[in-house]
PDB file of C-alpha atoms and ligand atoms in Angstrom:
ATOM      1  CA  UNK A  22      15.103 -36.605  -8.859  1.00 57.00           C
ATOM      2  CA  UNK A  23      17.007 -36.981 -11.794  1.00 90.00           C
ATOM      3  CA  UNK A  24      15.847 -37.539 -15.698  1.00 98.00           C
ATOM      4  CA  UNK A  25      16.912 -39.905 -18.264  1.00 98.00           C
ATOM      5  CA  UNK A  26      16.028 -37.688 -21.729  1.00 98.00           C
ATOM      6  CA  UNK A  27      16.053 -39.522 -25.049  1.00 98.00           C
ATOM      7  CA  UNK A  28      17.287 -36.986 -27.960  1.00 98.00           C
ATOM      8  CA  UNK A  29      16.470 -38.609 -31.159  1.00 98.00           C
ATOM      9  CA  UNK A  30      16.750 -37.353 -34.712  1.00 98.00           C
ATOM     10  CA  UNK A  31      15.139 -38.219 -38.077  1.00 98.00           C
ATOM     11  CA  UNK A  32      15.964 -38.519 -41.329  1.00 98.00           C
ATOM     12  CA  UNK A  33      18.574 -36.060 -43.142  1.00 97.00           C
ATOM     13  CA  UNK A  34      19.238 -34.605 -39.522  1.00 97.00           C
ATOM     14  CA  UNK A  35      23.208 -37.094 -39.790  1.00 97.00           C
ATOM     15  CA  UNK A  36      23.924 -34.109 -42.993  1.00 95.00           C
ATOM     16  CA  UNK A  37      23.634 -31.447 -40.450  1.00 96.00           C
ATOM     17  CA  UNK A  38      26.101 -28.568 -41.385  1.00 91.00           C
ATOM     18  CA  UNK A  39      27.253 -29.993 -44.447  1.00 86.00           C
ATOM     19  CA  UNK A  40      24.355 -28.339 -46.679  1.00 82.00           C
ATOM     20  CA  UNK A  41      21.908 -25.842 -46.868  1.00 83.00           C
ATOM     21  CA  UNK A  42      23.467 -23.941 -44.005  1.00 85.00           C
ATOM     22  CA  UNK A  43      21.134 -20.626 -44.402  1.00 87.00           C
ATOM     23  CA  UNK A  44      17.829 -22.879 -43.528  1.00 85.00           C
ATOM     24  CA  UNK A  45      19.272 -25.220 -41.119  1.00 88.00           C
ATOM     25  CA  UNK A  46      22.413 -23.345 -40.005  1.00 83.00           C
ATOM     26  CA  UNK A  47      26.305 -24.750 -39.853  1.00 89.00           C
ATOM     27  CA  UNK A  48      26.095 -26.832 -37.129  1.00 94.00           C
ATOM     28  CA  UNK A  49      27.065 -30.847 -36.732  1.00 96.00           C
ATOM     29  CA  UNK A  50      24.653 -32.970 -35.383  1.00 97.00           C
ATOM     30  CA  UNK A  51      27.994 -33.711 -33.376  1.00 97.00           C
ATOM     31  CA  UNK A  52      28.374 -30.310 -32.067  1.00 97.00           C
ATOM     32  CA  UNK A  53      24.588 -30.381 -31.392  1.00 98.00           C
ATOM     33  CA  UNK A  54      24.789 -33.514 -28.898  1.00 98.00           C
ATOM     34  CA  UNK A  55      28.441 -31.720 -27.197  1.00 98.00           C
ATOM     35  CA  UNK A  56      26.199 -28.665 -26.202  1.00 98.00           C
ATOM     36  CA  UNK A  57      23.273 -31.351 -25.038  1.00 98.00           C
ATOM     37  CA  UNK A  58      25.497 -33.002 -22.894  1.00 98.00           C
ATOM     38  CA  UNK A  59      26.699 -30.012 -21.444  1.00 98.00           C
ATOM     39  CA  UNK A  60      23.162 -28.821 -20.777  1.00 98.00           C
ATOM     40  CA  UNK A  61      22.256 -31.983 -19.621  1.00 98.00           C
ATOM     41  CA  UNK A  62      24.657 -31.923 -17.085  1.00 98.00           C
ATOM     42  CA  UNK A  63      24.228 -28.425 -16.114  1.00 98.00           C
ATOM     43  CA  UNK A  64      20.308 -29.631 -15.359  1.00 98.00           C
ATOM     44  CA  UNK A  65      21.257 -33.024 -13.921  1.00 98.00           C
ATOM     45  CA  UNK A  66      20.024 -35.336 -16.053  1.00 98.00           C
ATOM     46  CA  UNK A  67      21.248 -38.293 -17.935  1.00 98.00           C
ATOM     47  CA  UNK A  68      21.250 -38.287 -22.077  1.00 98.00           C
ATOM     48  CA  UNK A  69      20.962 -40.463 -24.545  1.00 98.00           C
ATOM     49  CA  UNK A  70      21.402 -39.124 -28.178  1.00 98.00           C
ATOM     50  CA  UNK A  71      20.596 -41.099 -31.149  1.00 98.00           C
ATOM     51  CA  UNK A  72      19.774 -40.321 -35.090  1.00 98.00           C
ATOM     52  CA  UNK A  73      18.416 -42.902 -37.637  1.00 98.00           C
ATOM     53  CA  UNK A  74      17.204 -42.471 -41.475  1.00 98.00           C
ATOM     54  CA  UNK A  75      14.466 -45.267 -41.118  1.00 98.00           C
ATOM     55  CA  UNK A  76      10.786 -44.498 -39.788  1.00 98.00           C
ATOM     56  CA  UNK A  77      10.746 -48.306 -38.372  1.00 98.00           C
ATOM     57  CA  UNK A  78      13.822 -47.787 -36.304  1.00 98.00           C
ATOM     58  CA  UNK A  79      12.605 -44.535 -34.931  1.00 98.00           C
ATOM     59  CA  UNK A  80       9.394 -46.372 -34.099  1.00 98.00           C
ATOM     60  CA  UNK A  81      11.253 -49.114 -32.128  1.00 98.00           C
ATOM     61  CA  UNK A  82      13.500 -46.485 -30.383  1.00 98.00           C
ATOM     62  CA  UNK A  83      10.396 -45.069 -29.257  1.00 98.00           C
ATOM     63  CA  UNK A  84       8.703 -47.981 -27.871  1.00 98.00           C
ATOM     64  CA  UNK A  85      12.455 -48.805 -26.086  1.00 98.00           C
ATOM     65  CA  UNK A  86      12.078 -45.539 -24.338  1.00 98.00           C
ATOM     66  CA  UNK A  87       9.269 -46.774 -22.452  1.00 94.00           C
ATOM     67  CA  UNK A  88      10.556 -47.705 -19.167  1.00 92.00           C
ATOM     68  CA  UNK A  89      13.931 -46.379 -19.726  1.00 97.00           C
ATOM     69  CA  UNK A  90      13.432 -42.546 -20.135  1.00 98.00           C
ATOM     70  CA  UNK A  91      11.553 -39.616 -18.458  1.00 98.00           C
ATOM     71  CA  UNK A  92      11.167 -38.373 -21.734  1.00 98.00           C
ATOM     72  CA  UNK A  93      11.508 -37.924 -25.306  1.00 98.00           C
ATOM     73  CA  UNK A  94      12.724 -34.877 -27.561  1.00 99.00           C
ATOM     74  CA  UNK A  95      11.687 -35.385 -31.360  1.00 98.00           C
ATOM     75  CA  UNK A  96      13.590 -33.941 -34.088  1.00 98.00           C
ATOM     76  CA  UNK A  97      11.370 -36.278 -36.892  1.00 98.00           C
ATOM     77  CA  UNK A  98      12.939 -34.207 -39.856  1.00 98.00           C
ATOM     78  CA  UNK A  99      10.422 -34.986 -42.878  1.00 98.00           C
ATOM     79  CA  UNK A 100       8.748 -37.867 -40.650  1.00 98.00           C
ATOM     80  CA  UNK A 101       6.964 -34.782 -39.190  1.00 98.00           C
ATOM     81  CA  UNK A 102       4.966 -34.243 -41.890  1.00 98.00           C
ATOM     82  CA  UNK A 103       3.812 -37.543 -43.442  1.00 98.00           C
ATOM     83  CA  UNK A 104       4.213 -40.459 -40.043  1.00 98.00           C
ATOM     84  CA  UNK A 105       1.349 -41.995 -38.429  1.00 98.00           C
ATOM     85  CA  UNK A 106       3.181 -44.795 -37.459  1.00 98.00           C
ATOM     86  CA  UNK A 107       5.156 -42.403 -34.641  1.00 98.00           C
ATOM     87  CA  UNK A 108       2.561 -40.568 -33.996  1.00 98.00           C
ATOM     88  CA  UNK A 109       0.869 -43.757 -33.166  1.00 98.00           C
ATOM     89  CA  UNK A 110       4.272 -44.915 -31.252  1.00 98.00           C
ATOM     90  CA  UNK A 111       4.234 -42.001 -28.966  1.00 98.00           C
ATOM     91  CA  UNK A 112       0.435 -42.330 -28.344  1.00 98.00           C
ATOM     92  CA  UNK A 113       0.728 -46.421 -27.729  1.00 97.00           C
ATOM     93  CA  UNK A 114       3.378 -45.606 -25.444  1.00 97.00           C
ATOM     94  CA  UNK A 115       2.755 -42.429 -23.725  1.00 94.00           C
ATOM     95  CA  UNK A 116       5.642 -41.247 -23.371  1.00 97.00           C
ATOM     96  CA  UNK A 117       5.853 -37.324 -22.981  1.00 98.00           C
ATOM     97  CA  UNK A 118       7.405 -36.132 -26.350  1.00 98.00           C
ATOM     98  CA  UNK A 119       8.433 -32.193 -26.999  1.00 98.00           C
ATOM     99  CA  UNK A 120       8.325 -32.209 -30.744  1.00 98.00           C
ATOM    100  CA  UNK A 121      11.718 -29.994 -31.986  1.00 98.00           C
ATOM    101  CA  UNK A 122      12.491 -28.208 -35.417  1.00 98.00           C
ATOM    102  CA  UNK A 123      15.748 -26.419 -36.343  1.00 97.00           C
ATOM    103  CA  UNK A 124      13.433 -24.465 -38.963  1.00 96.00           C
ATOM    104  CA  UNK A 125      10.635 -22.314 -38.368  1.00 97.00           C
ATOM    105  CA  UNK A 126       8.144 -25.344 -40.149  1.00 98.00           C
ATOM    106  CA  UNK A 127       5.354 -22.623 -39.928  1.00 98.00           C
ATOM    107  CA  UNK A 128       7.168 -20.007 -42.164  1.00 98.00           C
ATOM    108  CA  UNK A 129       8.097 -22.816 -44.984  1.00 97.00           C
ATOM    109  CA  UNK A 130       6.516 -25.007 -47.258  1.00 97.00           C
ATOM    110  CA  UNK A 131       2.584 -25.614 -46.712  1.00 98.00           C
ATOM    111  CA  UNK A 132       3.633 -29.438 -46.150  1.00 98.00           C
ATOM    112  CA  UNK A 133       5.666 -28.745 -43.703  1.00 98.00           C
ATOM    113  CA  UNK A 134       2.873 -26.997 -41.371  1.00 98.00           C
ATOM    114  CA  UNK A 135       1.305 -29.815 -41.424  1.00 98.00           C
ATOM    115  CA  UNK A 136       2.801 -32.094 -38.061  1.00 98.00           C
ATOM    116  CA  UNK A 137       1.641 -35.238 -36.741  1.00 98.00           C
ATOM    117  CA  UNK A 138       3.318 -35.206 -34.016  1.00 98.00           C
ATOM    118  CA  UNK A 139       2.749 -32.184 -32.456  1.00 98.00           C
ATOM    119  CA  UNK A 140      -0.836 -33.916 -32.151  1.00 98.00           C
ATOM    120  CA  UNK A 141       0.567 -36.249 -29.385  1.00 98.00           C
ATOM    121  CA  UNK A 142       3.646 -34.057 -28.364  1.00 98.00           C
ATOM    122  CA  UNK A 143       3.737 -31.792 -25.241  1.00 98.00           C
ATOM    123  CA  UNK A 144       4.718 -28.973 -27.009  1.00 98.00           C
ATOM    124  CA  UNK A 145       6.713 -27.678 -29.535  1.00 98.00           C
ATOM    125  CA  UNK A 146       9.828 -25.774 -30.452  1.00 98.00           C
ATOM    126  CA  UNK A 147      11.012 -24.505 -33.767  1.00 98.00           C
ATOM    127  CA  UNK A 148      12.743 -21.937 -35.665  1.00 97.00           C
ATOM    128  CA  UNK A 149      15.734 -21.524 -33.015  1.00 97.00           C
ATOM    129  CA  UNK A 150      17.905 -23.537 -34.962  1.00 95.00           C
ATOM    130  CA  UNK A 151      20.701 -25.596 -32.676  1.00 96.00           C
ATOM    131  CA  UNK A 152      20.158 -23.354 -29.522  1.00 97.00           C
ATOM    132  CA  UNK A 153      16.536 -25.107 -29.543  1.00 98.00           C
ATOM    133  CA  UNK A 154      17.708 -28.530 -28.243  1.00 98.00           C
ATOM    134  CA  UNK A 155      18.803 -27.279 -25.068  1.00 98.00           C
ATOM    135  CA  UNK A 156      15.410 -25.227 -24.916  1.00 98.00           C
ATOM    136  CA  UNK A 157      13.536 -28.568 -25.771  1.00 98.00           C
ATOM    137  CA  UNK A 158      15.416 -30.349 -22.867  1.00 98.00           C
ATOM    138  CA  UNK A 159      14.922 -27.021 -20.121  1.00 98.00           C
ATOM    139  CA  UNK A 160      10.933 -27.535 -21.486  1.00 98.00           C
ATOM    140  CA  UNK A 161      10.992 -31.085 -21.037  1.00 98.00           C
ATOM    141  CA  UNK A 162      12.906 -31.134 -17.461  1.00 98.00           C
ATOM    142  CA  UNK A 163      10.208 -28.381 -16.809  1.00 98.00           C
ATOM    143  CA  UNK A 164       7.162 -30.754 -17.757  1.00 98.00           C
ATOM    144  CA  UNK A 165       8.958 -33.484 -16.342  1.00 98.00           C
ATOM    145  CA  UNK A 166       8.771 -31.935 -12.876  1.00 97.00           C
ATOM    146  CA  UNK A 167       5.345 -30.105 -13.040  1.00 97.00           C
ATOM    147  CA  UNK A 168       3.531 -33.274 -13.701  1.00 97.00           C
ATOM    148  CA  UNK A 169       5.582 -35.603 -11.173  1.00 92.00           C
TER     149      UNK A 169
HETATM  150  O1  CA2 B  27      13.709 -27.878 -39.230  1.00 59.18           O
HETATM  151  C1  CA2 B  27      13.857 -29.064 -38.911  1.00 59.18           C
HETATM  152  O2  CA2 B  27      14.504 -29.421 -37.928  1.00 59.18           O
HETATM  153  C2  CA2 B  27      13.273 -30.156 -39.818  1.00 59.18           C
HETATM  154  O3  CA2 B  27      12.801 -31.208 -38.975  1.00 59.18           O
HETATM  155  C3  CA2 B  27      14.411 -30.630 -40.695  1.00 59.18           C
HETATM  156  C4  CA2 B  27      13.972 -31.624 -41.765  1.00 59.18           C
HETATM  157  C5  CA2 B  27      12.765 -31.098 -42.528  1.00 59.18           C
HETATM  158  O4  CA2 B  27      12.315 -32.084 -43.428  1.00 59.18           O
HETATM  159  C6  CA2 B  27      11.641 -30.685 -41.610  1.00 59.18           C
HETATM  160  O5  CA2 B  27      10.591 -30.159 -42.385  1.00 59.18           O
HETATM  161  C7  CA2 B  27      12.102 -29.639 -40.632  1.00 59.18           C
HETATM  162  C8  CA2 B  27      15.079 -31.860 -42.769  1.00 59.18           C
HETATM  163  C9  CA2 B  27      16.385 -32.249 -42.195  1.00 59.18           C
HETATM  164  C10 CA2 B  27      17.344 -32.236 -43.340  1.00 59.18           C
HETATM  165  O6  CA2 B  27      18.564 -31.824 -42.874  1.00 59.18           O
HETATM  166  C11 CA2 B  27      19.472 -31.430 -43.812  1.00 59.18           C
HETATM  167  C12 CA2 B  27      20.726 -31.257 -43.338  1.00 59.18           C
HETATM  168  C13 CA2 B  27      21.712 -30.848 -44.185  1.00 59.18           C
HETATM  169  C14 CA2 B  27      21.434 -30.611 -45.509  1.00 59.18           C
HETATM  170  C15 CA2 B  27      20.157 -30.779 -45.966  1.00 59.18           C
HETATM  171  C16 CA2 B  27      19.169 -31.199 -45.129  1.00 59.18           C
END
């Protein structure tokens, strides 16, 4: 059986590598989605990668999933911390969502221990920097076939 995986990042997350490099390392969002392909083809599954700065457009890439892919990887950047509105996408939809940080969000900021998506994700991942998104997809792929 093979998986279509949605990759989608939040706000901020199109800056990759061009600032604050010691919290969210040197890597391009670019480079990120090379080594996802890669992975992705290593595990056999198709990929779609996508980033957008708006909450509403995240929101309608969500509900677009439905039907389309296996599954959903979250990067929400700040949309983590404050966003009913996805968490309420992923729960309308029910989509299975593994909720990924590049930071450790439980070693920062109080605000930023604070997730509402991890309410309605699958699991989570964070503090791995890049190497997590091919974790998140291995986890997802994982979950994917366990609950087939
Ligand atoms: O650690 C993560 O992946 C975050 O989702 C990244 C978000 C942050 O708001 C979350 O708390 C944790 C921020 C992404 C901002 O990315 C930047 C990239 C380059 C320069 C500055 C910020």
């Amino acid at each position: 059986m093979t998986y279509s995986i949605l990759i989608l990042n939040g706000p901020n997350l199109n800056l990759l590598g061009t600032r604050q490099p010691e919290v969210y390392g040197s890597t391009t969002l670019a480079n990120i989605e090379a080594t996802c392909s890669a992975k992705a083809e290593q595990l056999g599954v198709s990929l779609t990668f996508a980033q957008s700065n708006h909450e509403g457009e995240l929101v309608d890439m969500i509900h677009a999933a439905r039907g389309q892919h296996a599954g959903v990887i979250l990067n929400a950047g700040a949309y983590t911390h404050t966003s009913i509105a996805l968490m309420d996408a992923i729960s309308s939809t029910m989509i299975p969502v593994v909720e990924l940080h590049l930071s450790n969000i439980h070693a920062r900021e109080e605000f930023r221990k604070i997730s509402y998506i991890a309410r309605v994700a699958v699991g989570q991942i964070c503090g791995f920097g890049a190497a997590g998104y091919p974790l998140a997809m291995e986890a997802l792929v994982s979950h994917l076939e366990a609950t087939k």
